[in-house]
Amino acid sequence: MKTGQLDVLLGLQWGDEGKGKVVDYLSSRYDIVARYQGGPNAGHTVVVDGKNVVLHTIPSGIFHDEVKNLIGNGVVVDPITLQREFELLHQLGIDAKERVYLSRRVHLILPTHRWLDLASEAAKKKNKIGSTLRGIAPTYMDKTGRNGIRVGDLFTKGFVEQYQNLKSKHLRLLEMYPPVEFPLEEEEEKWWNAIDFVRTLQIVDGEQWIWQALEHNARILAEGAQGAMLDLDYGTYPYVTSSYTGSAGVCIGLGVPPSYIDEVIGIAKAYTTRVGSGPFPTEIEGEMAEYLRQKGHEYGATTGRPRRCGWLDLVQLRYSARLNGVNRIILTKLDVLDELEEIPYAKAYKIDNTISTSMPYRLDDVPIHPVYITTEGWRTSLDHITSWEDLPGEVLDYVELIQHSVEVPIHGVSVGPERHQLIPRY
Ligand code: GDP
Ligand code: IMO
Ligand code: MG
């Protein structure tokens, strides 16, 4: 029984495609926005009254007064970051407490999860994942290992003991690693204060809350974090995150059957970026990479690290679109390419002298040489354009070649960070 609508919006590359901006733009069409995986490793930027606001845990529908926002059970929450986000929104005049709902089944990130993340990364030395150090992998490990602590546990008698037991286990694990500094006492104090705050939030059985909303005809947008190539199973393993970033993750992370999902909206950047370690076939270095980084402000929204930059990769994009059943794409950051004479994009991979258009098992096993083609640049500024008809022919050519190759229609393009800088096609 489902009567409303459930659409999914997810990143098709290595994250930071502009999901936050597009969710904010689309939110006026929905009653509920629900995050279904990831945690404070995410950084979703929304420009509000000319100011950049970065959300880590709270869904990007929060800037619309009439939209409710659910943090679904597939998300891992750090109470400290969550409280800080509420405070930030409060300073902006937004009473998020009224419109944010937290699933009882959400797993909590403990200070010692962050310490373990730090120790594990330090021990990996040059093979480090480039984690955001937010404790994501250790928390999901405790979830699958059946040791985790959930929001619902905050209200049980044994909660403090549960915390102490898990912390003791972590301290024993930490002995296996070379020592790394961590201000545990200070972080624990903040954590316990934040726990008191979390207890005051609207806590619900997320899956039943969603079913009920759908029965009352609600329109729901599931907001993904990270991107398809960071998915635990289908991304560039082991250089991935620890959750299911794709459309399948919606079922697990919100408690809805696959048959409930309507549209799957994929967000793709007009070029490609990646932050952290791991293979990236179309990565470029030198002046052009620096140009894209500066023009696109390609610095991590969560960690501030410079993002690695490169060209659009159609092999990768086709794979992500197919994997997730994407039926429309929104192409972002086209304006970053405004001044280029020519725009290269990869159509295939050359591996051991064989040309292939399918995704190999590993991207870091043997050298992959992208087969580049170039398309003509538009050499004009797009940021003021508001209607599809006014887009230069070269932009339409780029859009056409992408949708032809990926076999998914492009339904809109984004030409700037502000909400209004999104040009719908239909
Ligand atoms: P997310 O993680 O997918 O939500 O993306 P991030 O917020 O981490 O990174 C996207 C960055 O690009 C942010 O700084 C956005 O404000 C900005 N942005 C989004 N769309 C556009 C666009 O179309 N053009 C430009 N120039 N910037 C954009
Ligand atoms: P949004 O939602 C870009 C990357 C990290 C690292 C790897 C594993 O803003 O697109 P983790 O902390 O999850 O253990 O790190 O995944 N990563 C992201 N890269 N955007 C993100 O989120 C990311 N979240 C994690 O840089 O390489
Ligand atoms: Mg981001």
XYZ file of C-alpha atoms and ligand atoms in Angstrom:
482
model
C 0.000 0.000 0.000
C 1.595 3.190 -1.135
C -0.201 6.217 -2.416
C 2.292 9.078 -2.278
C 5.533 9.453 -4.166
C 9.076 8.439 -3.324
C 11.892 9.804 -5.467
C 15.601 9.374 -4.897
C 18.379 11.874 -5.515
C 21.949 10.601 -5.478
C 25.467 11.474 -6.604
C 26.772 9.661 -9.674
C 30.503 10.241 -9.228
C 32.777 10.420 -6.160
C 30.585 12.797 -4.147
C 30.291 16.603 -4.043
C 28.288 16.729 -7.260
C 26.101 19.510 -5.879
C 23.435 17.296 -4.268
C 22.708 19.795 -1.485
C 22.062 22.606 -3.923
C 19.737 20.514 -6.100
C 17.842 19.053 -3.128
C 17.274 22.593 -1.870
C 16.029 23.610 -5.314
C 13.678 20.617 -5.622
C 12.417 20.670 -2.025
C 9.474 22.950 -2.768
C 7.966 20.011 -4.707
C 8.188 17.644 -1.746
C 6.664 17.301 1.732
C 9.561 15.341 3.200
C 13.289 15.075 2.525
C 14.953 12.000 4.051
C 18.645 11.155 4.351
C 19.156 7.380 4.042
C 22.877 6.687 4.574
C 26.263 8.130 5.406
C 26.916 10.486 8.253
C 28.892 13.630 9.001
C 31.432 12.610 6.338
C 28.942 14.324 4.002
C 29.077 18.057 3.420
C 26.099 19.377 1.457
C 26.319 23.061 0.614
C 23.231 25.201 0.260
C 23.487 28.911 -0.454
C 21.006 30.793 1.723
C 20.730 34.559 1.266
C 24.148 34.596 -0.365
C 25.723 32.638 2.504
C 27.200 29.116 2.195
C 25.633 26.741 4.708
C 27.141 23.264 4.950
C 24.901 20.475 6.233
C 26.427 17.196 7.421
C 23.520 15.257 8.886
C 20.359 17.332 8.580
C 18.667 16.885 5.174
C 18.933 19.738 2.668
C 15.163 20.336 2.674
C 15.508 22.298 5.927
C 15.441 25.721 4.255
C 11.812 25.270 3.209
C 9.436 26.002 6.096
C 6.820 23.492 5.046
C 9.198 20.560 4.468
C 9.773 17.884 7.114
C 13.198 16.266 7.301
C 13.930 12.716 8.382
C 17.313 11.308 9.379
C 16.731 7.685 8.415
C 18.010 4.558 10.131
C 20.761 3.995 7.536
C 22.511 7.187 8.674
C 25.141 7.223 11.430
C 24.904 10.255 13.684
C 27.523 12.028 15.733
C 25.530 13.811 18.464
C 28.172 16.555 18.680
C 27.997 17.442 14.971
C 24.223 17.155 14.999
C 23.841 19.565 17.902
C 26.220 22.009 16.196
C 24.114 21.900 13.049
C 20.961 22.723 14.965
C 22.774 25.649 16.581
C 24.024 26.906 13.223
C 20.501 26.793 11.809
C 19.162 28.518 14.906
C 21.591 31.377 14.276
C 20.122 31.641 10.790
C 16.659 31.950 12.280
C 15.594 28.390 11.478
C 13.934 26.362 14.192
C 15.035 22.997 12.857
C 13.785 21.126 15.937
C 10.234 21.493 14.707
C 10.925 19.947 11.331
C 13.629 17.343 11.902
C 12.782 13.754 12.831
C 15.335 11.176 13.875
C 14.899 7.455 13.410
C 15.152 5.369 16.543
C 17.312 2.857 14.643
C 20.051 5.355 13.788
C 23.483 4.217 15.031
C 25.553 6.618 17.108
C 29.146 7.645 16.457
C 31.103 7.590 19.735
C 34.263 9.645 20.364
C 36.223 6.377 20.352
C 34.884 5.583 16.842
C 36.606 8.754 15.673
C 39.750 7.802 17.559
C 39.732 4.376 15.883
C 39.260 5.986 12.460
C 42.287 8.166 13.155
C 44.430 5.260 14.381
C 43.420 2.988 11.510
C 44.203 5.621 8.904
C 47.552 6.492 10.527
C 48.506 2.800 10.565
C 47.734 2.421 6.862
C 50.399 5.032 6.061
C 50.620 5.528 2.289
C 47.677 3.186 1.696
C 45.314 5.292 3.757
C 41.763 5.679 2.453
C 41.751 9.419 2.971
C 38.807 9.088 5.337
C 37.143 12.244 6.624
C 38.062 10.960 10.132
C 34.480 11.294 11.293
C 34.364 7.724 12.621
C 32.249 6.400 9.766
C 33.896 3.004 9.119
C 34.280 2.025 12.807
C 30.620 2.897 13.462
C 29.303 0.850 10.536
C 31.662 -1.967 11.609
C 30.038 -1.995 15.032
C 26.621 -1.926 13.364
C 27.318 -5.000 11.206
C 29.234 -6.603 14.079
C 26.098 -6.155 16.231
C 27.822 -4.077 18.863
C 26.447 -0.668 17.931
C 24.452 1.787 20.033
C 21.258 3.213 18.577
C 19.257 6.346 19.284
C 16.477 4.247 20.807
C 18.963 2.930 23.388
C 19.307 6.433 24.880
C 16.045 5.814 26.699
C 16.926 2.442 28.178
C 18.235 1.731 31.679
C 21.377 0.048 30.472
C 22.515 2.881 28.220
C 25.478 4.113 30.283
C 26.734 0.559 30.731
C 26.289 -0.086 27.014
C 28.413 2.969 26.300
C 31.131 1.931 28.768
C 31.291 -1.584 27.319
C 31.652 -0.346 23.763
C 34.219 2.230 24.799
C 36.245 -0.459 26.622
C 36.173 -2.623 23.538
C 37.441 0.310 21.483
C 40.237 1.041 23.952
C 41.364 -2.583 23.675
C 41.269 -2.346 19.881
C 43.286 0.855 19.959
C 46.130 -1.034 21.615
C 46.644 -2.880 18.325
C 47.540 0.335 16.552
C 50.575 2.582 16.854
C 49.572 5.257 19.389
C 47.861 8.432 18.131
C 46.802 11.405 20.219
C 43.098 11.982 20.906
C 41.566 14.295 23.537
C 39.169 11.629 24.819
C 38.018 13.273 28.041
C 37.205 16.556 26.337
C 35.357 14.834 23.497
C 33.412 12.615 25.879
C 32.216 15.640 27.815
C 30.922 17.239 24.631
C 29.364 13.937 23.593
C 27.396 13.485 26.801
C 26.133 17.063 26.620
C 25.076 16.466 23.049
C 23.311 13.239 24.089
C 21.098 15.285 26.416
C 20.269 17.470 23.439
C 19.484 14.476 21.179
C 17.015 13.203 23.794
C 14.954 16.356 23.218
C 14.538 15.788 19.461
C 11.541 14.272 17.675
C 12.453 10.591 17.653
C 10.321 8.260 15.548
C 10.151 4.767 14.116
C 11.416 6.062 10.799
C 10.120 3.272 8.592
C 6.592 3.432 10.010
C 6.649 7.212 9.916
C 7.503 7.039 6.179
C 4.801 4.417 5.422
C 2.213 6.526 7.187
C 3.269 9.676 5.373
C 3.018 7.868 2.045
C -0.426 6.577 2.961
C -1.402 10.209 3.488
C -0.173 10.973 -0.005
C 3.136 12.583 0.950
C 5.763 13.336 -1.671
C 9.150 12.231 -0.372
C 12.654 12.873 -1.678
C 15.361 10.517 -0.431
C 18.663 12.417 -0.304
C 21.831 10.430 -0.884
C 25.235 11.273 0.495
C 28.630 10.570 -1.122
C 28.345 9.139 -4.639
C 27.945 5.918 -6.622
C 31.716 5.367 -6.912
C 32.094 5.531 -3.116
C 29.510 2.765 -2.584
C 30.760 -0.015 -0.315
C 30.049 -2.757 -2.863
C 30.224 -1.089 -6.259
C 32.643 1.769 -5.721
C 36.424 1.734 -6.069
C 36.900 -0.644 -3.124
C 38.673 -0.361 -0.716
C 38.760 3.394 -1.419
C 35.086 3.821 -0.636
C 32.881 4.791 2.256
C 31.163 2.191 4.466
C 27.545 2.612 3.392
C 25.305 1.853 0.418
C 25.194 5.114 -1.454
C 22.990 3.906 -4.307
C 19.259 3.585 -4.836
C 19.330 0.141 -3.170
C 20.518 1.918 -0.023
C 17.185 3.728 0.163
C 15.342 0.497 0.935
C 17.751 -0.414 3.722
C 18.247 3.112 5.003
C 14.605 4.180 5.174
C 12.735 0.883 5.482
C 10.833 0.911 2.210
C 10.439 -1.916 -0.312
C 12.011 -1.490 -3.790
C 8.559 -1.301 -5.361
C 7.952 2.004 -3.549
C 10.641 3.880 -5.470
C 9.445 6.111 -8.302
C 11.993 8.401 -9.970
C 15.755 8.144 -9.473
C 17.462 11.477 -10.076
C 21.208 11.313 -10.612
C 23.419 14.347 -10.010
C 26.548 14.576 -12.150
C 29.147 17.304 -12.229
C 30.072 18.503 -15.744
C 33.646 17.392 -14.960
C 34.831 15.042 -12.190
C 36.318 15.505 -8.721
C 37.407 13.202 -5.972
C 38.667 13.852 -2.465
C 40.748 11.295 -0.577
C 42.794 8.428 -1.992
C 41.934 5.905 -4.677
C 41.861 5.533 -8.436
C 40.480 8.271 -10.666
C 41.123 7.496 -14.362
C 40.356 10.946 -15.802
C 42.275 12.871 -13.146
C 44.414 15.704 -14.469
C 47.282 17.554 -12.878
C 49.043 20.853 -13.386
C 47.618 24.152 -14.541
C 44.277 22.930 -15.831
C 43.540 20.978 -12.641
C 44.342 24.085 -10.624
C 42.136 26.158 -12.889
C 39.131 23.863 -12.309
C 39.856 23.778 -8.574
C 39.899 27.554 -8.294
C 36.985 28.261 -10.628
C 34.847 25.511 -9.098
C 35.991 26.179 -5.486
C 36.876 22.523 -5.286
C 37.775 22.242 -1.624
C 36.080 19.707 0.656
C 32.959 21.069 2.357
C 33.657 18.858 5.399
C 37.451 18.768 5.646
C 38.604 21.711 3.506
C 40.991 19.412 1.597
C 41.674 20.363 -2.051
C 39.627 18.108 -4.322
C 41.357 16.207 -7.095
C 39.997 17.352 -10.472
C 39.594 15.779 -13.905
C 37.365 15.451 -16.930
C 33.962 13.867 -17.285
C 34.192 10.076 -17.515
C 31.365 8.559 -19.530
C 32.402 4.963 -18.782
C 32.037 5.709 -15.102
C 28.858 7.748 -15.486
C 27.143 5.076 -17.583
C 28.051 2.462 -14.979
C 26.652 4.544 -12.107
C 23.461 5.383 -13.983
C 22.813 1.745 -14.846
C 23.635 0.493 -11.376
C 21.133 2.817 -9.768
C 18.328 2.794 -12.323
C 18.725 6.523 -12.858
C 15.968 7.892 -15.059
C 16.955 11.540 -15.151
C 20.172 13.426 -14.673
C 20.849 16.940 -13.501
C 24.213 18.201 -14.707
C 25.871 20.661 -12.321
C 28.687 23.216 -12.395
C 28.559 23.744 -16.159
C 29.509 27.372 -15.518
C 32.937 26.229 -14.298
C 33.719 25.262 -17.926
C 32.590 28.640 -19.344
C 35.995 29.846 -20.502
C 37.358 26.655 -22.038
C 38.020 26.520 -25.797
C 37.584 22.792 -25.830
C 36.213 20.346 -23.292
C 37.715 16.861 -23.169
C 35.681 13.888 -21.948
C 36.473 10.178 -21.755
C 34.437 7.899 -23.960
C 36.256 4.622 -23.260
C 39.192 3.124 -21.383
C 42.256 1.657 -23.038
C 43.552 -1.183 -20.896
C 46.407 -3.379 -22.166
C 45.787 -2.153 -25.715
C 42.140 -3.105 -25.582
C 39.432 -0.473 -25.809
C 36.611 -1.035 -23.357
C 33.503 0.854 -22.378
C 32.673 -1.265 -19.361
C 33.796 -0.790 -15.800
C 36.707 -3.064 -14.835
C 36.813 -4.953 -11.511
C 39.558 -2.674 -10.248
C 40.689 0.685 -11.511
C 44.067 0.553 -9.811
C 45.290 -2.847 -10.940
C 46.686 -2.068 -14.379
C 47.131 1.358 -15.973
C 43.938 2.720 -17.466
C 44.273 5.223 -20.287
C 41.079 7.153 -20.889
C 40.222 7.618 -24.565
C 39.452 11.332 -24.810
C 37.322 13.178 -27.304
C 36.820 16.923 -27.180
C 33.754 19.020 -27.705
C 33.748 22.719 -28.424
C 33.441 25.092 -25.478
C 30.804 27.862 -25.361
C 33.194 30.617 -24.183
C 30.481 32.687 -22.638
C 29.164 33.103 -19.147
C 26.178 30.881 -18.253
C 25.489 32.068 -14.729
C 22.733 34.536 -15.643
C 20.845 32.219 -18.044
C 17.427 31.149 -16.798
C 15.762 29.286 -19.657
C 16.765 26.220 -21.619
C 16.140 28.008 -24.918
C 18.839 30.549 -24.093
C 21.604 27.989 -23.590
C 24.365 28.203 -26.220
C 24.429 25.480 -28.898
C 27.737 24.112 -27.571
C 26.119 23.478 -24.164
C 23.278 21.629 -25.860
C 25.852 19.576 -27.806
C 27.590 18.616 -24.546
C 24.247 17.727 -22.950
C 23.260 15.694 -25.999
C 26.462 13.684 -26.182
C 26.246 12.818 -22.476
C 22.640 11.690 -22.545
C 23.234 9.763 -25.759
C 26.158 7.898 -24.213
C 24.625 7.349 -20.781
C 21.162 6.657 -22.222
C 19.459 8.765 -19.577
C 17.863 12.151 -20.339
C 19.347 15.285 -18.790
C 16.438 17.114 -17.167
C 18.217 20.240 -16.047
C 21.547 21.991 -15.723
C 22.994 23.968 -12.858
C 24.978 27.095 -13.704
C 25.899 28.493 -10.288
C 25.696 27.708 -6.571
C 22.528 29.717 -5.862
C 19.087 28.129 -5.723
C 17.745 30.002 -8.738
C 20.737 29.019 -10.894
C 19.149 25.806 -12.076
C 17.676 25.594 -15.528
C 14.978 22.952 -15.867
C 14.506 21.492 -19.297
C 10.843 20.590 -19.168
P 27.322 17.846 -2.353
O 28.148 17.145 -1.329
O 26.989 16.965 -3.510
O 26.103 18.499 -1.774
O 28.243 19.013 -2.946
P 29.184 20.029 -2.095
O 28.323 21.011 -1.425
O 30.159 19.277 -1.291
O 30.019 20.685 -3.268
C 29.413 21.351 -4.325
C 29.972 22.787 -4.371
O 29.645 23.383 -5.597
C 29.362 23.680 -3.321
O 30.304 24.659 -2.981
C 28.171 24.309 -4.042
O 27.805 25.574 -3.512
C 28.743 24.476 -5.424
N 27.786 24.362 -6.537
C 26.687 23.580 -6.661
N 26.156 23.697 -7.899
C 26.949 24.566 -8.570
C 26.943 25.081 -9.917
O 26.126 24.729 -10.743
N 27.942 25.970 -10.243
C 28.892 26.346 -9.337
N 29.824 27.206 -9.758
N 28.921 25.885 -8.084
C 27.980 25.001 -7.720
P 29.166 14.252 0.103
O 27.861 13.703 0.626
C 33.242 13.358 -1.211
C 35.304 10.086 0.842
C 36.492 10.437 1.711
C 37.330 9.171 1.561
C 36.268 8.081 1.518
C 36.020 7.394 2.844
O 29.487 15.607 0.568
O 29.251 14.087 -1.384
P 34.815 8.115 5.105
O 35.015 9.312 5.970
O 33.457 7.965 4.548
O 35.311 6.851 5.740
O 35.819 8.362 3.849
O 35.078 8.698 1.077
N 34.050 10.806 1.167
C 33.533 11.787 0.427
N 34.019 12.392 -0.680
N 32.027 13.702 -0.721
C 31.521 13.085 0.371
O 30.272 13.300 0.815
C 32.306 12.106 1.020
N 32.123 11.333 2.105
C 33.194 10.535 2.177
O 37.159 11.578 1.227
O 37.991 9.189 0.323
Mg 29.957 17.421 -0.311
